[in-house]
Coordinates of C-alpha atoms in Angstrom, one line a residue:
Chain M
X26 CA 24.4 -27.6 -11.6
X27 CA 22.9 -31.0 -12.7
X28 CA 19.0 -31.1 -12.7
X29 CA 18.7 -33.3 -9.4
X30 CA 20.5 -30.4 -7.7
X31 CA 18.7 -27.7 -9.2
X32 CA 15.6 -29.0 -8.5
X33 CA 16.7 -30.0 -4.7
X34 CA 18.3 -26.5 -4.5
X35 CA 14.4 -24.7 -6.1
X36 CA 12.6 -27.3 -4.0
X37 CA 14.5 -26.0 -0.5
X38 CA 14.0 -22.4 -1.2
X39 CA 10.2 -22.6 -1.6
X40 CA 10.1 -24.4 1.5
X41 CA 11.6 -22.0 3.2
X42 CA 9.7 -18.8 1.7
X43 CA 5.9 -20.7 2.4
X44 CA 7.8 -20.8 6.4
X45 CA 8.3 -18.1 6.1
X46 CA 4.8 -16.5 5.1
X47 CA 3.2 -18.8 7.7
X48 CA 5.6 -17.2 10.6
X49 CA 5.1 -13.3 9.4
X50 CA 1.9 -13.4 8.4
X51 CA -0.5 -11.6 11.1
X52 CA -1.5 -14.6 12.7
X53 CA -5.0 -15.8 11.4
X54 CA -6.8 -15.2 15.1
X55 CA -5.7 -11.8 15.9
X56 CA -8.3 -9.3 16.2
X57 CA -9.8 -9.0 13.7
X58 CA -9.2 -12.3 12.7
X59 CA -11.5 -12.3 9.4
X60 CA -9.3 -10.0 7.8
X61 CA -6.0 -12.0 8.7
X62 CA -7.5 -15.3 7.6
X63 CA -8.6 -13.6 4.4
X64 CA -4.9 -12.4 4.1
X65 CA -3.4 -16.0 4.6
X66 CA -5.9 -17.9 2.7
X67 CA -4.7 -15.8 -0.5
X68 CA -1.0 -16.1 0.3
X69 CA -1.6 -20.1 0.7
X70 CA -3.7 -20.4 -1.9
X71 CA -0.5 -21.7 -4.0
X72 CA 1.4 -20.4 -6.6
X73 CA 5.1 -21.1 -7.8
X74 CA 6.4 -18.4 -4.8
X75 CA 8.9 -17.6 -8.3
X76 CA 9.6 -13.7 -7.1
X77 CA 10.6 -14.9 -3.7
X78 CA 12.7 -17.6 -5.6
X79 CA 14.2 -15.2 -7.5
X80 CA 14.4 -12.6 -5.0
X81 CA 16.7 -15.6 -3.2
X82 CA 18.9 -15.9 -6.3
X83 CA 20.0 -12.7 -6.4
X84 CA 20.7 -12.7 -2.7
X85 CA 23.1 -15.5 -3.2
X86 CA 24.6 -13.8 -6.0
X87 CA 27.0 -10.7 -3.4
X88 CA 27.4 -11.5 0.1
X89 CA 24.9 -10.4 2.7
X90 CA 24.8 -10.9 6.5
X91 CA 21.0 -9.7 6.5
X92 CA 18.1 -12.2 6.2
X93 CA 16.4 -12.3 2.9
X94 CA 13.0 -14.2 4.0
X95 CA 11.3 -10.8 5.0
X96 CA 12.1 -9.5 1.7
X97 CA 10.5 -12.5 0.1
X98 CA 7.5 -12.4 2.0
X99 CA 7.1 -8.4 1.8
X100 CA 7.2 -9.1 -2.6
X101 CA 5.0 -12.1 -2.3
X102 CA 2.8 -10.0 -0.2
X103 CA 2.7 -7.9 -3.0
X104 CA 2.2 -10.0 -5.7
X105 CA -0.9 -11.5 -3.8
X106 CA -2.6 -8.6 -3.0
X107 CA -1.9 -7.3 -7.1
X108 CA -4.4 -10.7 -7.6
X109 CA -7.2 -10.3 -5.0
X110 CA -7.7 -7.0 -6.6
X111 CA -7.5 -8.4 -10.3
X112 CA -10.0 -11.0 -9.4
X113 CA -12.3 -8.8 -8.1
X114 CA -16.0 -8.6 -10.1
X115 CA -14.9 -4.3 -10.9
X116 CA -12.3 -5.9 -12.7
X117 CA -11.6 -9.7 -14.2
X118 CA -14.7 -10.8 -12.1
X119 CA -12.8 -14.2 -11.8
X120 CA -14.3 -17.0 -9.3
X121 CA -11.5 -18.8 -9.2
X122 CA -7.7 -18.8 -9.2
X123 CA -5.6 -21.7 -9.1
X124 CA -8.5 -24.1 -9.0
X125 CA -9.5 -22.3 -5.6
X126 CA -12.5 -19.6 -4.7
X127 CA -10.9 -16.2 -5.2
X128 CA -10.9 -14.1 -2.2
X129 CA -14.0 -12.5 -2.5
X130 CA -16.0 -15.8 -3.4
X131 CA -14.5 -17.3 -0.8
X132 CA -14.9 -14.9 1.8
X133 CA -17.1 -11.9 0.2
X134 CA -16.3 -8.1 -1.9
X135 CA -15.7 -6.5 1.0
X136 CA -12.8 -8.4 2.9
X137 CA -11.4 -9.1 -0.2
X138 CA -11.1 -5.6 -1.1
X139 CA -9.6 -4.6 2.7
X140 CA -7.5 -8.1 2.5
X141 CA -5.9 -7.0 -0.6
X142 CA -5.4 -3.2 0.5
X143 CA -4.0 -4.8 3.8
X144 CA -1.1 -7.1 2.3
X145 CA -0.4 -4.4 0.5
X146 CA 0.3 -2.3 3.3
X147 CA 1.9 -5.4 5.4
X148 CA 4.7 -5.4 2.2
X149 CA 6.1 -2.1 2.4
X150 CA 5.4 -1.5 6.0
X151 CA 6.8 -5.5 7.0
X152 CA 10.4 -4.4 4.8
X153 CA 10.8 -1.0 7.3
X154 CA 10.1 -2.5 10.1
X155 CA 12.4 -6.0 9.6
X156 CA 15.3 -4.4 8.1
X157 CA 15.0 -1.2 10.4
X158 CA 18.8 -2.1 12.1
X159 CA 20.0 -1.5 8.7
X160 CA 18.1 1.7 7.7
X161 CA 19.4 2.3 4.8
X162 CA 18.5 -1.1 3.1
X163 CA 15.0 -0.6 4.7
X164 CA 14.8 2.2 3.0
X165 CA 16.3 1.2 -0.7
X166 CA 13.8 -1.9 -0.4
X167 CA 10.9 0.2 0.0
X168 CA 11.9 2.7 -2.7
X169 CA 12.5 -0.3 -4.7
X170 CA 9.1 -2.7 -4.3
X171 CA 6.8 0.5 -3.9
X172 CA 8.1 1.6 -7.0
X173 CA 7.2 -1.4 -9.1
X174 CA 4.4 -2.0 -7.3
X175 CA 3.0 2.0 -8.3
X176 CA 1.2 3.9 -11.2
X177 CA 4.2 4.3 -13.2
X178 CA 5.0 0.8 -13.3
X179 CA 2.2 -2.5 -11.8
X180 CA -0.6 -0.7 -11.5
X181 CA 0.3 1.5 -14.5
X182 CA 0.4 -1.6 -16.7
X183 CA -2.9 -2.9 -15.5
X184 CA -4.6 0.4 -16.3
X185 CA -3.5 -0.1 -19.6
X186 CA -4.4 -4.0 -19.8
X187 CA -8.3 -2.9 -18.8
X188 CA -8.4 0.4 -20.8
X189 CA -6.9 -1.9 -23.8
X190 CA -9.6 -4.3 -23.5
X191 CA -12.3 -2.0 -23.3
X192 CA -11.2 0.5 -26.6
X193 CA -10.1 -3.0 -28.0
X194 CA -7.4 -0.7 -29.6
X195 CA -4.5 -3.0 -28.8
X196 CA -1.1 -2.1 -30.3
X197 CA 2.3 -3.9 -30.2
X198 CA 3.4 -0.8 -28.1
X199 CA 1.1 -1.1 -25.8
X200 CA 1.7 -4.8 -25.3
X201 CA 5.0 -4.1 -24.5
X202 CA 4.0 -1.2 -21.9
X203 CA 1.4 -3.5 -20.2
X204 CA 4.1 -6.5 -20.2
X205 CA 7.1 -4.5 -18.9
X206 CA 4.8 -2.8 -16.4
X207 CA 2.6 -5.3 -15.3
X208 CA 5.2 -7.9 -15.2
X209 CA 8.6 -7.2 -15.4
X210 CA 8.5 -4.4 -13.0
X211 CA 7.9 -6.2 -10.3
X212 CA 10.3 -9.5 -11.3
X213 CA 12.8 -6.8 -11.5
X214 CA 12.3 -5.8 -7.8
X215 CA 12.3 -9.1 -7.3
X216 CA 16.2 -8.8 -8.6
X217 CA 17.4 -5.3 -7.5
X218 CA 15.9 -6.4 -3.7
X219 CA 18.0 -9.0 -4.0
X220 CA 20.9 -6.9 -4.9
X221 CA 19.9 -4.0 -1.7
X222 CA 20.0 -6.9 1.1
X223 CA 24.0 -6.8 0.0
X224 CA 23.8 -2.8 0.8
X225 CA 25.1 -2.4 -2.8
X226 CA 25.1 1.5 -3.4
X227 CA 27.5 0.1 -6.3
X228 CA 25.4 1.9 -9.2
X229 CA 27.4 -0.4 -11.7
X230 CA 26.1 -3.5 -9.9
X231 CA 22.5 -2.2 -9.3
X232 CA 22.1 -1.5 -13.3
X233 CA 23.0 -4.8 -14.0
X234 CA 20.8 -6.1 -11.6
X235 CA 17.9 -4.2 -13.1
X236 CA 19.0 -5.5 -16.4
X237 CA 19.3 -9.0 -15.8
X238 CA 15.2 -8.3 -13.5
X239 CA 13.9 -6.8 -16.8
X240 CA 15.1 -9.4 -19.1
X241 CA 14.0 -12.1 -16.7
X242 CA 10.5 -10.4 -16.0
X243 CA 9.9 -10.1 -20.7
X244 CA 11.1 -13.9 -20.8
X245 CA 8.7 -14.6 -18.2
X246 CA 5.6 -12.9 -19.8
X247 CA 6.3 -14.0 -23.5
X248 CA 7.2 -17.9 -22.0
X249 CA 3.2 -17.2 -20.5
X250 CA 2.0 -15.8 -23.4
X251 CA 3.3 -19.2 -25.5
X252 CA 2.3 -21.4 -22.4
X253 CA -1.5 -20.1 -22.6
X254 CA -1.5 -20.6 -26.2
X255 CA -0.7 -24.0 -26.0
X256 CA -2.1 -25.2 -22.7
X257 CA -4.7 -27.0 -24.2
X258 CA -2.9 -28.6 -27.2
X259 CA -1.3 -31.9 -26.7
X260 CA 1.6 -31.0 -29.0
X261 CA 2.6 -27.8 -28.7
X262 CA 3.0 -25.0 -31.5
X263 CA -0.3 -26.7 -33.8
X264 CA -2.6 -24.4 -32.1
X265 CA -1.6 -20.8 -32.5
X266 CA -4.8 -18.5 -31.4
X267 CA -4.1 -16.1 -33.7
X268 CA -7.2 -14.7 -33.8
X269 CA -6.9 -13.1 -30.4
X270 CA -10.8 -14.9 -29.5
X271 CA -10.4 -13.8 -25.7
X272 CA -9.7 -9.7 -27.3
X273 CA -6.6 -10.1 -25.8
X274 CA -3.3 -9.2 -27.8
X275 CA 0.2 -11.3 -26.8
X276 CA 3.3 -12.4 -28.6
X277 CA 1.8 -15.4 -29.9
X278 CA -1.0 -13.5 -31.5
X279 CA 1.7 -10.4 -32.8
X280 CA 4.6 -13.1 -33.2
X281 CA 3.8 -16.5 -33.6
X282 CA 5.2 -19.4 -31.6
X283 CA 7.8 -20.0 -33.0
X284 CA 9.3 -16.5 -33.0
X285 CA 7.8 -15.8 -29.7
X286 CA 10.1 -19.1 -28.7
X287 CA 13.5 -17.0 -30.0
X288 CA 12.2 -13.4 -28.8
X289 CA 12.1 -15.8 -25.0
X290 CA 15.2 -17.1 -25.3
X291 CA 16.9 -13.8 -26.1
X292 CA 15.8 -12.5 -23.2
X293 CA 16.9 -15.4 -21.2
X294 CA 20.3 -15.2 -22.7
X295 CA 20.9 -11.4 -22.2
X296 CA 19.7 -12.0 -18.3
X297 CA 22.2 -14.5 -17.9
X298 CA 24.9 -12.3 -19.3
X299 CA 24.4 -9.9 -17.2
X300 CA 23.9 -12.6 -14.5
X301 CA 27.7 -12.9 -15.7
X302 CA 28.9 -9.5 -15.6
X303 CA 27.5 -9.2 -12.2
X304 CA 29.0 -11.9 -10.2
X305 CA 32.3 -12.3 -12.6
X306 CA 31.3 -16.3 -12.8
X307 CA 29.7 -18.3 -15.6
X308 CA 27.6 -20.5 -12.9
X309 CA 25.1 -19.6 -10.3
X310 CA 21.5 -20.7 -9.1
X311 CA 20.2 -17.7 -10.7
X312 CA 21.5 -18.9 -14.3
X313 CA 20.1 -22.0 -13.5
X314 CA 16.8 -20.9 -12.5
X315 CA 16.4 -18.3 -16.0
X316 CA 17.4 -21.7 -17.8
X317 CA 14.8 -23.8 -16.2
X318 CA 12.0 -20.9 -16.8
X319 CA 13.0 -21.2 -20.3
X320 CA 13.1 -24.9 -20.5
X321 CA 8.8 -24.6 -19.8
X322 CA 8.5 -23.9 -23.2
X323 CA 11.3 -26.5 -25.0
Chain U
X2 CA -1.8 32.9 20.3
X3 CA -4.6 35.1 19.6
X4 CA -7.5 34.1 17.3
X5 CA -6.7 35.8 14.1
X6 CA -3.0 34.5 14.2
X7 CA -3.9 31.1 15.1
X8 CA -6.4 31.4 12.1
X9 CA -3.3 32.9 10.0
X10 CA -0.8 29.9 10.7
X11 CA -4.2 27.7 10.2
X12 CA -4.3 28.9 6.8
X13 CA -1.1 29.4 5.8
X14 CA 0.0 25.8 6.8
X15 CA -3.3 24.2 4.8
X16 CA -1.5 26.3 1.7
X17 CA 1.5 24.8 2.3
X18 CA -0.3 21.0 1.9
X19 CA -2.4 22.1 -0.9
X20 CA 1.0 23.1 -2.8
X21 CA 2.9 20.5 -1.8
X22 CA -0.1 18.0 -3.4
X23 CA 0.0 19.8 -6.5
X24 CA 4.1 19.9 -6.8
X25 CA 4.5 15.9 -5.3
X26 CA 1.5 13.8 -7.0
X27 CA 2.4 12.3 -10.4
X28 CA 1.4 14.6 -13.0
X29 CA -1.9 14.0 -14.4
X30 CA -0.2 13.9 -18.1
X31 CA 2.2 11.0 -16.9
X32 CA 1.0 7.9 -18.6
X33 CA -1.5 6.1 -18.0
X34 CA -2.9 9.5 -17.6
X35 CA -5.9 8.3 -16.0
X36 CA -4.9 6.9 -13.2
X37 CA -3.1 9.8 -12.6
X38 CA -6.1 12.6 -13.1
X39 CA -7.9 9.6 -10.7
X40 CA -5.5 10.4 -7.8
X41 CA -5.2 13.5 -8.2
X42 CA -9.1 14.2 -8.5
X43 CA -9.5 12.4 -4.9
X44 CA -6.9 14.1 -3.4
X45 CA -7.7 17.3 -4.7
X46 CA -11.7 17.7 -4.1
X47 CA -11.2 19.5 -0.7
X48 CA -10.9 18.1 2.8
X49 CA -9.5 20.2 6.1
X50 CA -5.8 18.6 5.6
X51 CA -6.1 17.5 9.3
X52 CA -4.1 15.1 9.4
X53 CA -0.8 16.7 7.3
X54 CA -1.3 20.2 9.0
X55 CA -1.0 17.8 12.5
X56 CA 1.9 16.3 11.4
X57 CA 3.2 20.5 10.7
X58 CA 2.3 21.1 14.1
X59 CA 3.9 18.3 15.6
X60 CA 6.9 18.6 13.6
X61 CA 7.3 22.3 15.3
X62 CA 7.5 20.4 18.8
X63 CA 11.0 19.6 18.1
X64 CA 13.8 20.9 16.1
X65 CA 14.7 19.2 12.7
X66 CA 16.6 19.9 9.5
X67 CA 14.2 18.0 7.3
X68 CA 11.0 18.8 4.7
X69 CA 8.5 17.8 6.3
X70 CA 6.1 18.5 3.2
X71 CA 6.3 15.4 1.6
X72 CA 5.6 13.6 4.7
X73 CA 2.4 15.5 4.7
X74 CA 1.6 14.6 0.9
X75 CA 2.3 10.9 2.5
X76 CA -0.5 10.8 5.3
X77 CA -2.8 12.8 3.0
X78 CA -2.9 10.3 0.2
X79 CA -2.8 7.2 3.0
X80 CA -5.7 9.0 4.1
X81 CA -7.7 9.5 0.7
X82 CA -7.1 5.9 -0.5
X83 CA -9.1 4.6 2.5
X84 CA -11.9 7.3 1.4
X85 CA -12.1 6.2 -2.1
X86 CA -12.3 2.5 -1.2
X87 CA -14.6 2.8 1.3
X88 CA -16.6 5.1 -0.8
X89 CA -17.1 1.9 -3.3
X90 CA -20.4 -0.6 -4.1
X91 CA -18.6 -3.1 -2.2
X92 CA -18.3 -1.4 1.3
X93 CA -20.4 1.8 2.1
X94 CA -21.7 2.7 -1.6
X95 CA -21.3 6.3 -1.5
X96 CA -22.1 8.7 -4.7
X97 CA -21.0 11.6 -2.9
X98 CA -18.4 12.9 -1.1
X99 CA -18.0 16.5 0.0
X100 CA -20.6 17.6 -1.9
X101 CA -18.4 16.1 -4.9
X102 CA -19.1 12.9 -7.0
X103 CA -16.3 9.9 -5.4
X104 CA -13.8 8.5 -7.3
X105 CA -16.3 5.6 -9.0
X106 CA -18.9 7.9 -10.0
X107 CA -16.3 10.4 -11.6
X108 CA -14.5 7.7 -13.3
X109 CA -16.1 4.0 -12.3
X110 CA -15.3 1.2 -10.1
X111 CA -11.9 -0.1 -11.7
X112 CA -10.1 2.8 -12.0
X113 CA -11.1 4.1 -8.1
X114 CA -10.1 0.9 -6.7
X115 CA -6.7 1.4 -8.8
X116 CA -6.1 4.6 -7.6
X117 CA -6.9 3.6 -4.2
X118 CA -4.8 0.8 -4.6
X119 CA -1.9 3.6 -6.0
X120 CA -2.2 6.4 -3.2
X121 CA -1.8 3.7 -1.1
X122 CA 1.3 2.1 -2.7
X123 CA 2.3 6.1 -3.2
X124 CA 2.2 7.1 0.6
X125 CA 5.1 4.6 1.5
X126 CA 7.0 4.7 -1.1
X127 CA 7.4 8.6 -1.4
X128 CA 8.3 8.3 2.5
X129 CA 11.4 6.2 1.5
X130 CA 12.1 8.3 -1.7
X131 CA 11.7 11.6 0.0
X132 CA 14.0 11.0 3.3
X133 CA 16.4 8.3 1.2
X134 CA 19.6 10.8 2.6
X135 CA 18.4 10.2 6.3
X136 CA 17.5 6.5 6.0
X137 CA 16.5 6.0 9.6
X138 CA 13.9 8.6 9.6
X139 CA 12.5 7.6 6.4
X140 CA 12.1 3.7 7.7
X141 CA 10.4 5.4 11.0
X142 CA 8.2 7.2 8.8
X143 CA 7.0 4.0 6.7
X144 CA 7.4 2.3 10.2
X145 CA 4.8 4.4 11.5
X146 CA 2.4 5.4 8.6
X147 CA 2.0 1.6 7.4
X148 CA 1.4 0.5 11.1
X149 CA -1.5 2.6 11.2
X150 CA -3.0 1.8 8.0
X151 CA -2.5 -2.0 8.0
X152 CA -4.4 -4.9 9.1
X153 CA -4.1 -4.4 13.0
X154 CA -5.6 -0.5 13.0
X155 CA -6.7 2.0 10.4
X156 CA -8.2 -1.4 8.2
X157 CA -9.0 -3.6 11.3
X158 CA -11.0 -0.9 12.3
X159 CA -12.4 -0.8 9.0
X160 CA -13.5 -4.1 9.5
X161 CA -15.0 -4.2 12.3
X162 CA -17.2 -1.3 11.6
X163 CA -18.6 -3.1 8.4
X164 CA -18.9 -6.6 10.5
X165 CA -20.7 -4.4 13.3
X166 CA -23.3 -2.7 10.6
X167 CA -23.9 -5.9 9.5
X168 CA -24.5 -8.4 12.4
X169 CA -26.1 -5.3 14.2
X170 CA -24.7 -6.4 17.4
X171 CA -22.2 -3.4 18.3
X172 CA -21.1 -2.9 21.6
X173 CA -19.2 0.0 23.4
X174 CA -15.8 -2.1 23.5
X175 CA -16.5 -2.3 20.2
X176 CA -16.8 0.7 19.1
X177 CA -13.7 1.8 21.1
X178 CA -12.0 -0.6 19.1
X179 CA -13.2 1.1 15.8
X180 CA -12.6 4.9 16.8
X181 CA -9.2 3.9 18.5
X182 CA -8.2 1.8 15.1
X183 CA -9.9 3.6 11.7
X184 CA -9.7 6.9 13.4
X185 CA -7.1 7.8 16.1
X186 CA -4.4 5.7 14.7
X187 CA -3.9 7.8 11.6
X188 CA -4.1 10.5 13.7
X189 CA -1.6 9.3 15.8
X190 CA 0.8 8.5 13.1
X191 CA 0.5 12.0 12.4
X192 CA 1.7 13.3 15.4
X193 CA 4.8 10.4 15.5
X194 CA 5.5 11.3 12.1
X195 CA 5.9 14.8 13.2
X196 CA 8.3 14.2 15.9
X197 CA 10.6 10.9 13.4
X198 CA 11.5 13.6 12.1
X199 CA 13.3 15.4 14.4
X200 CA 15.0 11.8 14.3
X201 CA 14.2 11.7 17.9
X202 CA 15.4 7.9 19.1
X203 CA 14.0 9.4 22.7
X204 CA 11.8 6.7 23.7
X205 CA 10.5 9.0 26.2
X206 CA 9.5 11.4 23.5
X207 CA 8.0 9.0 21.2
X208 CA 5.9 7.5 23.9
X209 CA 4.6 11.4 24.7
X210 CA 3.8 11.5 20.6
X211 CA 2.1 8.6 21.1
X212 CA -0.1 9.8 24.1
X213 CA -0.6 13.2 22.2
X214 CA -1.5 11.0 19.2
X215 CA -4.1 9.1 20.8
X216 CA -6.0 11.4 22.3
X217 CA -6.3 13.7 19.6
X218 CA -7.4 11.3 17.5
X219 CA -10.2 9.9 20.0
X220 CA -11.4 13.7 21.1
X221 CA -11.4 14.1 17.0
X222 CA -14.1 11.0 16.4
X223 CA -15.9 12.1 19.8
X224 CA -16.4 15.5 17.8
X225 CA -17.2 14.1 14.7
X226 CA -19.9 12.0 16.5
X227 CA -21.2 15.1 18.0
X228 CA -21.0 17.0 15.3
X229 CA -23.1 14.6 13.0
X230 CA -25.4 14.3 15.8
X231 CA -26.7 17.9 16.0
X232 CA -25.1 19.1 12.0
X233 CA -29.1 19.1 11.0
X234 CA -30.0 20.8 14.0
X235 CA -29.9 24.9 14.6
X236 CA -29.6 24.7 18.5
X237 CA -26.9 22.3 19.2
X238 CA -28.3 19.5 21.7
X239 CA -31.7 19.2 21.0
X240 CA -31.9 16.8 18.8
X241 CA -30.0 13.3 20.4
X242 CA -30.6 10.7 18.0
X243 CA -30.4 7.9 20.6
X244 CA -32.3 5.7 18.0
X245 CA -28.9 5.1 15.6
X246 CA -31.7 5.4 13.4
X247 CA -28.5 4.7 10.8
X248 CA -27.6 1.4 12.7
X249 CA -24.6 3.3 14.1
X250 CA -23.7 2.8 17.3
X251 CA -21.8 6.5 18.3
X252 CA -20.6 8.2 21.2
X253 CA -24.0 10.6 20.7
X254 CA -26.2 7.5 21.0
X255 CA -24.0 5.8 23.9
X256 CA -23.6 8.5 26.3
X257 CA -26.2 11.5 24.8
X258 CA -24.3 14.9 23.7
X259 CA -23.4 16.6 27.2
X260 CA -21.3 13.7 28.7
X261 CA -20.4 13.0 25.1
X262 CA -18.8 16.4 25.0
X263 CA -16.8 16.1 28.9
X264 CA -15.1 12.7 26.7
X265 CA -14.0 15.0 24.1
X266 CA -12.7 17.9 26.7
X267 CA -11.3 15.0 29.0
X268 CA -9.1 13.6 25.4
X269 CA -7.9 17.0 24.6
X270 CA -7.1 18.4 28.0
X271 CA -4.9 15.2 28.1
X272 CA -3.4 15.6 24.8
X273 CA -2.7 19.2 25.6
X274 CA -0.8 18.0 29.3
X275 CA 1.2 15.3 27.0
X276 CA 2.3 18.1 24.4
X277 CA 3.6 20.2 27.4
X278 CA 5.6 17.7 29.1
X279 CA 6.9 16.8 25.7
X280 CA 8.6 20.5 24.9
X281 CA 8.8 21.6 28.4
X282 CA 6.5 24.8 27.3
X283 CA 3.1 26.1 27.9
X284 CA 2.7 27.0 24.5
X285 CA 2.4 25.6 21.2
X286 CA 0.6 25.7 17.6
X287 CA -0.6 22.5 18.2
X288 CA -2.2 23.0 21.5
X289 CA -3.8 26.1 19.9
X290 CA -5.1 23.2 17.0
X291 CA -6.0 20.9 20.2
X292 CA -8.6 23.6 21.3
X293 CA -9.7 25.2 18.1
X294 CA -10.6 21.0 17.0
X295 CA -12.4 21.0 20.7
X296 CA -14.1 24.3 20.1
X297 CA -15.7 22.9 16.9
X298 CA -19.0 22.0 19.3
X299 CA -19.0 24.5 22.1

């Protein structure tokens, strides 16, 4: 795909995931209608929509007859509530997120905390109820996003980020616990949920599908980890915070950035081959899309 | 059923939930072990099982095939996540519960809102997991238990209550709204739950689950009310606190104790006429449950 169409193709699906959240969403004046427009405010609020986006390239890669924007706005709802709970003064204490008020600065601790418990209810409840003519998939979604969303896998990750940063025992093995946990988990939903809407109860196909979401979700965290390092450097790779100031351990600090660079790109390229071995073709919006996450950083 | 045999299939029913909570719940050794020994603490520090040993009783209504345990373990931890959060600084500030420390004291604020946040995730996702072989009846079952927790009821209730307390200004409707949505829908959902899985696609029945539902629910917060009202007191009805000295508007304070206690009869005497036209019989475990509950304040 050239880059015009790619980026036409990217452009169109987050179009239609942010219609999508503005036509599931509880509507912002049912009763009670503070806690629905402290719901939407944090699922507007921005953001790159990139696990919907995802969850939409792995759609397209098997044939479906079942509509995939639920599923995107049941991860998204997800991924939201996961922040308004990080943000919160018990934990990162964080005023603002994406140049906005967080949640509870913009509305107050309370609603933020309910808002937060409520999209997270809204995500697995939203997938049952949607997909309910094709039970099973209902049911495989659910298994699937409440998983990675649990306290083996997201929350299990952030446990470890917060107990990390208090014992300020941080260890490569734990980095790579809190970034497959925290991270990758859910990006891998993002891919097998893709896979379900097909009804795939191939377990070949749903292994790769996991494989290519795991590889996808470590790129993801290590091209952050080499993005924050070098966010505020004009050319990138002079300023390499080795010294961890913010107590916080990532690849750059472990790694470097210019191995952090290759340990990225590895995972990009064992994604795409399984990206490969999944659909039997060398070329699909979801190769291109891995490619253009990696390209942040090049 | 006489007394000591309803008191026998009482008990033996509450030991049924108590095991299936220790056999279900992620060990407390399975990393990030704390969050793990924080769910389980919450869900472990006592409580009547209500809700799950409802769910048992409805479930006897009709005939089914399936466990209904781990639907019980569901509802229960739904339930305990909304304790612990509401427990926290942010909404009702609560050191105590059951005579216990809550969930922040015993561990502190991050970890109970994490665990929340995970008994939560936990309750629909083991739904799906558990019933994955009869997908219909497990997307009914995360149908139903994340309609009552979500925005609309269990936490719109929620919110309302903490808006009330705050701009003082609570009205009967009001209230309604907040027993009928914190209270009686999770208590509902218990009694729909029971009869999903008989798999019953009755509409007929499901509406008569619903009815039994509601009015248990509401008879159960009528109860409650009452039962705060005169707990301090050694002879029951003497002391009406018609001041809401707490700033709580009640069904004590509303209507005093004696009509408060002909609402209660009036919801369960109704519950118990839904249960009979629902299994065509006079007699059942949960209309035995329906007037033990009631006989908690006569």
């Amino acid at each position: 795909m050239k880059k015009e169409e790619f980026k036409k193709a990217f452009e169109e699906k987050r179009q239609m995931v942010e219609d999508a959240i503005e036509k599931y969403l509880p509507p912002s004046d049912a009763r009670p209608s503070l806690i629905h427009q402290a719901m939407r405010y944090s699922m507007k609020v921005g953001g790159k929509r990139l696990r919907p986006i995802l969850l939409l390239a792995s759609y397209e890669l098997l044939p479906s007859s079942l509509d995939p924007l639920p599923a995107c706005v049941a991860i998204e709802s997800m991924h939201t509530y996961s922040l308004i709970h990080d943000d919160l003064p018990a934990m990162d204490n964080s005023d603002l997120r994406r140049g906005k008020p967080t949640c509870h600065k913009q509305f107050d601790e309370a609603m933020a905390l309910l808002a937060g418990d409520a999209l997270l209810t809204f995500s697995l409840w939203f997938l049952a109820e949607s997909y309910k003519d094709s039970p099973k998939v209902a049911a495989n979604l659910v298994r699937d996003l409440g998983e990675a969303g649990g306290s083996f896998k997201m929350i299990g990750g952030q446990v470890e980020d917060v107990l990390g940063e208090r014992d300020g025992k941080m260890t490569p093995e734990k980095l790579n616990f809190i970034h497959e946990n925290k991270t990758a988990a859910l990006i891998t939903a993002a891919i097998t949920m893709g896979i379900r809407l097909a009804d795939s109860s191939d377990d070949e196909k749903f292994k790769l599908a996991r494989e290519i979401g795991y590889n996808v979700g470590m790129a993801f965290q290590v091209i952050d980890d080499i993005l924050d390092a070098t966010s505020d450097t004009e050319t990138m790779g002079k300023t390499v915070r080795l010294d961890a100031a913010d107590g916080k351990l990532t690849y750059v600090n472990l790694y470097g950035i210019e191995k952090s660079r290759e340990i990225a790109a590895d995972f990009s390229n064992k994604a795409i081959e399984a990206c490969k071995k999944l659909t039997g073709k060398d070329e699909s919006f979801l190769k291109d899309l891995i490619l253009y996450m990696q390209n942040r950083i090049n």
